[in-house]
């Protein structure tokens, strides 16, 4: 964890940045995330890692402001996944899809910058161009998600078929009725 910024959370809910020797706010932690700085938030007393809780708190605040990213049906489905046999896979699935989205976004930004610099168009014209591309990007993402969903369903069916054929070999007897 070398190079990881340590932030201590005290019982009074204050966050202390050990690198700058100052108290910071959740907004400051959000800025660390945006700046892609590695950090860890620990309980000052117990040493427990509180990074996830702090990040979830930031997400909650963001969801309460402006335009939320998560709809109630999405949140309900995430809640339903807890305790489910597929819980571990759900986390991995979401993580990989978010990473794919970030990778696509980065590639589009690189291509956009190259186009902008090559064609030397003004900011207004560039904004119009990007706005015209939004439906295409939305369609591309929808297609990606649909393909991802189909692969996931196919994987579930394969697992189910494998389990059924594997357990066919065992001579299970129904429990005796009393």
mmCIF file of C-alpha atoms in Angstrom:
data_model
loop_
_atom_site.group_PDB
_atom_site.id
_atom_site.type_symbol
_atom_site.label_atom_id
_atom_site.label_comp_id
_atom_site.label_asym_id
_atom_site.label_seq_id
_atom_site.Cartn_x
_atom_site.Cartn_y
_atom_site.Cartn_z
ATOM 1 C CA UNK A 1 0.000 0.000 0.000
ATOM 2 C CA UNK A 2 3.017 2.265 -0.513
ATOM 3 C CA UNK A 3 1.958 5.581 -1.989
ATOM 4 C CA UNK A 4 -1.538 5.197 -0.592
ATOM 5 C CA UNK A 5 -2.758 8.275 1.223
ATOM 6 C CA UNK A 6 -3.970 7.496 4.748
ATOM 7 C CA UNK A 7 -7.068 9.201 6.074
ATOM 8 C CA UNK A 8 -8.162 8.597 9.640
ATOM 9 C CA UNK A 9 -11.769 8.819 10.699
ATOM 10 C CA UNK A 10 -12.295 9.862 14.295
ATOM 11 C CA UNK A 11 -15.297 9.115 16.520
ATOM 12 C CA UNK A 12 -16.529 12.695 16.053
ATOM 13 C CA UNK A 13 -16.915 11.754 12.339
ATOM 14 C CA UNK A 14 -14.070 14.029 11.293
ATOM 15 C CA UNK A 15 -11.652 12.877 8.622
ATOM 16 C CA UNK A 16 -7.958 13.575 9.111
ATOM 17 C CA UNK A 17 -5.597 13.493 6.127
ATOM 18 C CA UNK A 18 -2.242 12.308 7.464
ATOM 19 C CA UNK A 19 -0.398 13.524 4.352
ATOM 20 C CA UNK A 20 -1.451 17.167 4.737
ATOM 21 C CA UNK A 21 -1.973 17.022 8.526
ATOM 22 C CA UNK A 22 -5.392 18.639 8.144
ATOM 23 C CA UNK A 23 -9.000 17.749 8.653
ATOM 24 C CA UNK A 24 -10.857 17.206 5.387
ATOM 25 C CA UNK A 25 -14.462 16.844 4.265
ATOM 26 C CA UNK A 26 -16.263 14.295 2.110
ATOM 27 C CA UNK A 27 -15.966 16.817 -0.727
ATOM 28 C CA UNK A 28 -12.187 16.621 -0.339
ATOM 29 C CA UNK A 29 -12.309 12.816 -0.445
ATOM 30 C CA UNK A 30 -14.459 13.054 -3.580
ATOM 31 C CA UNK A 31 -11.781 15.264 -5.124
ATOM 32 C CA UNK A 32 -9.161 12.611 -4.307
ATOM 33 C CA UNK A 33 -11.296 10.106 -6.223
ATOM 34 C CA UNK A 34 -11.678 12.493 -9.172
ATOM 35 C CA UNK A 35 -7.913 13.110 -9.130
ATOM 36 C CA UNK A 36 -7.428 9.309 -9.126
ATOM 37 C CA UNK A 37 -5.332 9.410 -5.953
ATOM 38 C CA UNK A 38 -4.995 6.172 -4.031
ATOM 39 C CA UNK A 39 -6.222 6.474 -0.460
ATOM 40 C CA UNK A 40 -7.504 4.427 2.426
ATOM 41 C CA UNK A 41 -9.828 5.583 5.171
ATOM 42 C CA UNK A 42 -9.318 3.829 8.490
ATOM 43 C CA UNK A 43 -11.015 4.083 11.856
ATOM 44 C CA UNK A 44 -8.567 6.012 14.043
ATOM 45 C CA UNK A 45 -9.318 3.836 17.064
ATOM 46 C CA UNK A 46 -9.682 0.298 15.677
ATOM 47 C CA UNK A 47 -7.759 0.588 12.416
ATOM 48 C CA UNK A 48 -10.673 -0.952 10.501
ATOM 49 C CA UNK A 49 -10.819 -0.073 6.804
ATOM 50 C CA UNK A 50 -13.738 2.326 6.239
ATOM 51 C CA UNK A 51 -12.970 3.211 2.605
ATOM 52 C CA UNK A 52 -16.066 1.469 1.182
ATOM 53 C CA UNK A 53 -18.381 3.171 3.682
ATOM 54 C CA UNK A 54 -16.944 6.601 2.858
ATOM 55 C CA UNK A 55 -17.242 5.979 -0.897
ATOM 56 C CA UNK A 56 -20.838 4.792 -0.438
ATOM 57 C CA UNK A 57 -21.559 7.939 1.586
ATOM 58 C CA UNK A 58 -20.208 10.069 -1.274
ATOM 59 C CA UNK A 59 -22.373 8.159 -3.767
ATOM 60 C CA UNK A 60 -25.424 8.680 -1.525
ATOM 61 C CA UNK A 61 -24.788 12.431 -1.424
ATOM 62 C CA UNK A 62 -24.315 12.534 -5.210
ATOM 63 C CA UNK A 63 -27.540 10.593 -5.727
ATOM 64 C CA UNK A 64 -29.450 13.108 -3.591
ATOM 65 C CA UNK A 65 -28.215 16.020 -5.692
ATOM 66 C CA UNK A 66 -28.903 16.708 -9.352
ATOM 67 C CA UNK A 67 -29.684 13.835 -11.663
ATOM 68 C CA UNK A 68 -29.360 10.446 -9.952
ATOM 69 C CA UNK A 69 -27.522 7.634 -11.718
ATOM 70 C CA UNK A 70 -29.402 4.770 -10.073
ATOM 71 C CA UNK A 71 -33.136 4.332 -10.565
ATOM 72 C CA UNK A 72 -35.273 2.700 -7.858
ATOM 73 C CA UNK A 73 -35.613 -0.531 -9.908
ATOM 74 C CA UNK A 74 -31.807 -0.789 -10.254
ATOM 75 C CA UNK A 75 -31.299 -0.204 -6.540
ATOM 76 C CA UNK A 76 -34.028 -2.754 -5.713
ATOM 77 C CA UNK A 77 -32.332 -5.336 -7.930
ATOM 78 C CA UNK A 78 -28.962 -4.708 -6.287
ATOM 79 C CA UNK A 79 -30.580 -5.211 -2.857
ATOM 80 C CA UNK A 80 -32.192 -8.465 -4.073
ATOM 81 C CA UNK A 81 -28.740 -9.726 -5.084
ATOM 82 C CA UNK A 82 -27.447 -9.656 -1.504
ATOM 83 C CA UNK A 83 -27.562 -13.112 0.064
ATOM 84 C CA UNK A 84 -28.279 -14.653 -3.335
ATOM 85 C CA UNK A 85 -26.015 -17.420 -4.661
ATOM 86 C CA UNK A 86 -25.035 -15.077 -7.501
ATOM 87 C CA UNK A 87 -23.995 -12.183 -5.176
ATOM 88 C CA UNK A 88 -20.280 -12.623 -5.869
ATOM 89 C CA UNK A 89 -20.851 -12.782 -9.586
ATOM 90 C CA UNK A 90 -23.080 -9.699 -9.525
ATOM 91 C CA UNK A 91 -20.321 -7.577 -7.993
ATOM 92 C CA UNK A 92 -17.798 -8.826 -10.532
ATOM 93 C CA UNK A 93 -20.285 -8.332 -13.383
ATOM 94 C CA UNK A 94 -21.005 -4.740 -12.358
ATOM 95 C CA UNK A 95 -17.317 -3.978 -11.885
ATOM 96 C CA UNK A 96 -16.386 -5.335 -15.318
ATOM 97 C CA UNK A 97 -19.226 -3.440 -17.012
ATOM 98 C CA UNK A 98 -18.283 -0.171 -15.331
ATOM 99 C CA UNK A 99 -14.658 -0.741 -16.400
ATOM 100 C CA UNK A 100 -15.795 -1.449 -19.977
ATOM 101 C CA UNK A 101 -17.805 1.789 -19.929
ATOM 102 C CA UNK A 102 -14.757 3.728 -18.665
ATOM 103 C CA UNK A 103 -12.559 2.157 -21.356
ATOM 104 C CA UNK A 104 -15.065 3.040 -24.098
ATOM 105 C CA UNK A 105 -15.394 6.578 -22.745
ATOM 106 C CA UNK A 106 -11.605 7.005 -22.681
ATOM 107 C CA UNK A 107 -11.278 5.756 -26.270
ATOM 108 C CA UNK A 108 -14.032 8.123 -27.439
ATOM 109 C CA UNK A 109 -12.324 11.030 -25.661
ATOM 110 C CA UNK A 110 -9.012 10.226 -27.336
ATOM 111 C CA UNK A 111 -10.656 10.013 -30.760
ATOM 112 C CA UNK A 112 -12.612 13.207 -30.122
ATOM 113 C CA UNK A 113 -9.489 15.122 -29.113
ATOM 114 C CA UNK A 114 -7.670 13.933 -32.234
ATOM 115 C CA UNK A 115 -10.602 14.975 -34.426
ATOM 116 C CA UNK A 116 -10.925 18.337 -32.690
ATOM 117 C CA UNK A 117 -7.228 19.125 -33.010
ATOM 118 C CA UNK A 118 -6.992 17.929 -36.627
ATOM 119 C CA UNK A 119 -10.026 19.877 -37.864
ATOM 120 C CA UNK A 120 -9.456 23.013 -35.755
ATOM 121 C CA UNK A 121 -13.170 23.623 -35.267
ATOM 122 C CA UNK A 122 -14.515 26.055 -32.695
ATOM 123 C CA UNK A 123 -15.957 25.050 -29.299
ATOM 124 C CA UNK A 124 -19.568 25.730 -30.378
ATOM 125 C CA UNK A 125 -19.288 23.548 -33.451
ATOM 126 C CA UNK A 126 -17.542 20.866 -31.390
ATOM 127 C CA UNK A 127 -20.367 20.891 -28.811
ATOM 128 C CA UNK A 128 -22.919 20.433 -31.622
ATOM 129 C CA UNK A 129 -20.921 17.530 -33.032
ATOM 130 C CA UNK A 130 -20.703 15.802 -29.638
ATOM 131 C CA UNK A 131 -24.450 16.304 -29.022
ATOM 132 C CA UNK A 132 -25.213 14.710 -32.390
ATOM 133 C CA UNK A 133 -23.110 11.684 -31.396
ATOM 134 C CA UNK A 134 -24.975 11.075 -28.121
ATOM 135 C CA UNK A 135 -27.741 8.871 -29.647
ATOM 136 C CA UNK A 136 -25.139 6.746 -31.433
ATOM 137 C CA UNK A 137 -23.133 6.302 -28.235
ATOM 138 C CA UNK A 138 -26.318 5.456 -26.304
ATOM 139 C CA UNK A 139 -27.227 2.864 -28.950
ATOM 140 C CA UNK A 140 -23.729 1.382 -28.854
ATOM 141 C CA UNK A 141 -23.870 1.066 -25.059
ATOM 142 C CA UNK A 142 -27.344 -0.497 -25.224
ATOM 143 C CA UNK A 143 -26.082 -3.071 -27.742
ATOM 144 C CA UNK A 144 -23.102 -3.840 -25.511
ATOM 145 C CA UNK A 145 -25.333 -4.319 -22.459
ATOM 146 C CA UNK A 146 -27.737 -6.528 -24.428
ATOM 147 C CA UNK A 147 -24.855 -8.724 -25.639
ATOM 148 C CA UNK A 148 -23.472 -8.875 -22.111
ATOM 149 C CA UNK A 149 -26.889 -9.887 -20.763
ATOM 150 C CA UNK A 150 -27.272 -12.612 -23.382
ATOM 151 C CA UNK A 151 -23.835 -14.035 -22.572
ATOM 152 C CA UNK A 152 -24.656 -13.998 -18.854
ATOM 153 C CA UNK A 153 -27.983 -15.816 -19.429
ATOM 154 C CA UNK A 154 -26.226 -18.359 -21.648
ATOM 155 C CA UNK A 155 -23.601 -18.921 -18.937
ATOM 156 C CA UNK A 156 -26.358 -19.480 -16.340
ATOM 157 C CA UNK A 157 -28.076 -22.020 -18.607
ATOM 158 C CA UNK A 158 -24.781 -23.865 -19.163
ATOM 159 C CA UNK A 159 -24.126 -23.981 -15.409
ATOM 160 C CA UNK A 160 -27.651 -25.268 -14.778
ATOM 161 C CA UNK A 161 -27.281 -27.984 -17.426
ATOM 162 C CA UNK A 162 -23.884 -29.027 -16.039
ATOM 163 C CA UNK A 163 -25.261 -29.204 -12.505
ATOM 164 C CA UNK A 164 -28.265 -31.258 -13.651
ATOM 165 C CA UNK A 165 -26.086 -33.760 -15.528
ATOM 166 C CA UNK A 166 -23.584 -33.978 -12.662
ATOM 167 C CA UNK A 167 -26.242 -34.659 -10.013
ATOM 168 C CA UNK A 168 -27.996 -37.216 -12.234
ATOM 169 C CA UNK A 169 -25.132 -39.596 -11.454
ATOM 170 C CA UNK A 170 -25.891 -39.623 -7.710
ATOM 171 C CA UNK A 171 -28.606 -41.967 -6.427
ATOM 172 C CA UNK A 172 -30.507 -39.502 -4.264
ATOM 173 C CA UNK A 173 -33.450 -40.889 -2.382
ATOM 174 C CA UNK A 174 -36.344 -38.696 -1.355
ATOM 175 C CA UNK A 175 -36.597 -38.132 2.404
ATOM 176 C CA UNK A 176 -38.897 -40.516 4.262
ATOM 177 C CA UNK A 177 -42.279 -39.148 5.286
ATOM 178 C CA UNK A 178 -43.235 -39.481 8.931
#
